[in-house]
Coordinates of C-alpha atoms in Angstrom, one line a residue:
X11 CA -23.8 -12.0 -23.7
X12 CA -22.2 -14.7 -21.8
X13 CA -20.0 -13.6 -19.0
X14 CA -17.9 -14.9 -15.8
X15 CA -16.5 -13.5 -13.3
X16 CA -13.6 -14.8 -10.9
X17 CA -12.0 -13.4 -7.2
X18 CA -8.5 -14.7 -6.7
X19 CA -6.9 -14.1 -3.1
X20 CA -3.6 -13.0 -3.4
X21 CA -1.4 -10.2 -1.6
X22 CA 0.1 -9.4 -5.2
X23 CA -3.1 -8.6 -6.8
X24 CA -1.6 -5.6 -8.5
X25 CA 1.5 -7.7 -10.1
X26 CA -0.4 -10.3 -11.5
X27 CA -2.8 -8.1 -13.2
X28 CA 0.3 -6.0 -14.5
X29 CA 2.4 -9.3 -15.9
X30 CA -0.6 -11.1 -18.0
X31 CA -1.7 -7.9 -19.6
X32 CA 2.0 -7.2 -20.4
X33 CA 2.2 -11.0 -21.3
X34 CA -0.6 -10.5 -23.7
X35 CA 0.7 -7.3 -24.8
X36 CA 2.9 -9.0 -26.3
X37 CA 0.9 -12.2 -27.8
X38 CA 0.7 -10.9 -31.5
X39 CA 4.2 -9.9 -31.9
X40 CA 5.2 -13.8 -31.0
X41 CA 2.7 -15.3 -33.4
X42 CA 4.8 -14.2 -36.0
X43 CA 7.4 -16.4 -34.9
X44 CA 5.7 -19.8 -33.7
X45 CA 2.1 -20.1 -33.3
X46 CA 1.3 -21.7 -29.7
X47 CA -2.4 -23.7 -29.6
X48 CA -4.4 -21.4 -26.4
X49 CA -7.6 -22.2 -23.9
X50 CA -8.1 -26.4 -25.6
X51 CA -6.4 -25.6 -28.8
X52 CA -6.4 -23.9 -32.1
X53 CA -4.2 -20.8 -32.7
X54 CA -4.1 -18.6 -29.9
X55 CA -6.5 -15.6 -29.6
X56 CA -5.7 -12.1 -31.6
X57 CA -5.1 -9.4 -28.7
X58 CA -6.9 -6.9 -30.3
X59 CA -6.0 -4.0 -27.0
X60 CA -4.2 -4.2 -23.6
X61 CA -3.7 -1.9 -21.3
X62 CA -3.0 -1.8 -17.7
X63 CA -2.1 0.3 -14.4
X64 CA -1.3 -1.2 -11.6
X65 CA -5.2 -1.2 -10.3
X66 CA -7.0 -1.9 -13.3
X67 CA -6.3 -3.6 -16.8
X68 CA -8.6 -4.6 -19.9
X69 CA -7.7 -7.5 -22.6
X70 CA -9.5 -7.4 -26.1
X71 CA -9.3 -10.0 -27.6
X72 CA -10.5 -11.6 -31.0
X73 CA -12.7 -14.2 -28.4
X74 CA -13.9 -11.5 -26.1
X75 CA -13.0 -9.0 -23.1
X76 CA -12.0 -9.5 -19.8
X77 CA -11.3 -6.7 -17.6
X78 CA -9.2 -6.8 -14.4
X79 CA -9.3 -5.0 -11.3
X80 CA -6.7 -5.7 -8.5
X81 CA -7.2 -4.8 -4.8
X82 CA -6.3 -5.1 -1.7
X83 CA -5.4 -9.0 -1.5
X84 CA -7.9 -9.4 -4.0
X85 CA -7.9 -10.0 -7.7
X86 CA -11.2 -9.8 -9.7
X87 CA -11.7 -10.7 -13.4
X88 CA -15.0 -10.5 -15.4
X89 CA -14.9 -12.2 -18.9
X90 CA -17.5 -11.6 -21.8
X91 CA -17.6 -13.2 -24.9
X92 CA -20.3 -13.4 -27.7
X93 CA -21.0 -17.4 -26.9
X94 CA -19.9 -19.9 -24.7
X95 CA -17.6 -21.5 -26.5
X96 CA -15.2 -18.3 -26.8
X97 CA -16.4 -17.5 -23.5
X98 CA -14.7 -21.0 -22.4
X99 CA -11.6 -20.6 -24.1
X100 CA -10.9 -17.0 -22.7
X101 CA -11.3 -18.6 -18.9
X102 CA -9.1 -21.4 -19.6
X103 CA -6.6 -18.9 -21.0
X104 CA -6.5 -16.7 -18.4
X105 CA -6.5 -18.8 -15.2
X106 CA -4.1 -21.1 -17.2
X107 CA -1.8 -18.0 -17.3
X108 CA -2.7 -16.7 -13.9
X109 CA -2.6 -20.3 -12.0
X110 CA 1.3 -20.6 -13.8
X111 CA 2.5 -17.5 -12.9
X112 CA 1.2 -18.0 -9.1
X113 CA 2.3 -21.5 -9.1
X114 CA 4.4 -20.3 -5.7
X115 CA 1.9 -19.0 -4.6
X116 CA -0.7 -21.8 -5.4
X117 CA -3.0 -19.8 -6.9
X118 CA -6.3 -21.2 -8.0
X119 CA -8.8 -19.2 -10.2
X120 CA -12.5 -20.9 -9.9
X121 CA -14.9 -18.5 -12.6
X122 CA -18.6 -18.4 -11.8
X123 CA -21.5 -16.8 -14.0
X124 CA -21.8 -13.2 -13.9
X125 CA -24.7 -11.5 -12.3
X126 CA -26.6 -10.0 -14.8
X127 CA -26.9 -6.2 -15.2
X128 CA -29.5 -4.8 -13.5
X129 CA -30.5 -7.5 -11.0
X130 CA -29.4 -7.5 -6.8
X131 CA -26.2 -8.1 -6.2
X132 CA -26.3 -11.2 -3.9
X133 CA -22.9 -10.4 -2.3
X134 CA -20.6 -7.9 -0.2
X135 CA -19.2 -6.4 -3.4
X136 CA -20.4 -3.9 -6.0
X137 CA -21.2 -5.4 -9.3
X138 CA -19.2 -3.7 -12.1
X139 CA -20.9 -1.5 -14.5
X140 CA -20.5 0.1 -17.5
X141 CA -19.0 -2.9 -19.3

């Protein structure tokens, strides 16, 4: 499965996790209203399940997962999707959201292939597992 995974810098790690899970939260119930095109256009993705605390949050959506896991001055995403194509559109959407929200802030959000499970970690951190 075709994943990515992204570290943003930031001293509000926990309130930018916490504000696009509640932002996609709330995704469906604004479809109803006025479709938006998302991640290079076409209608936006179905949020299928969010849910957040202020450490940790998880987005389902009808293109994929991507789970989120804020730290100290660090923000870490991991996105999975059944192909690349979805897999693209669910990066776009999320540093999109993340880079506007943190536009003060100037934050950037540069994704990278994910390790695959079961092989060395080549850096500091953990890989994350079960997911």
């Amino acid at each position: 499965m075709p994943a990515a995974e992204a570290r943003v810098l930031t001293e509000n790690a926990g309130r930018y996790l916490v504000r696009l899970c509640r932002h996609a939260s709330k995704m469906n119930s604004r479809l109803h209203n006025r479709p938006r095109s998302h991640g290079g256009g076409g209608a936006p993705p179905e949020v299928r399940h969010a849910e957040w605390s202020d450490t940790d949050g998880t987005l389902v959506l009808s293109w994929g997962r991507c789970t989120l896991q804020a730290g100290p001055g660090l923000l870490t995403l991991h996105a999975e999707a059944g192909d690349p194509g979805s897999l693209g559109r669910i990066q776009d959407l999320v540093a999109g959201r993340l880079e506007r929200f943190g536009r003060r802030e100037q934050l950037t959000v540069t994704w990278r292939p994910a390790q695959a499970p079961g092989s060395a970690p080549n850096r500091a951190a953990s890989p994350r597992t079960g997911r």
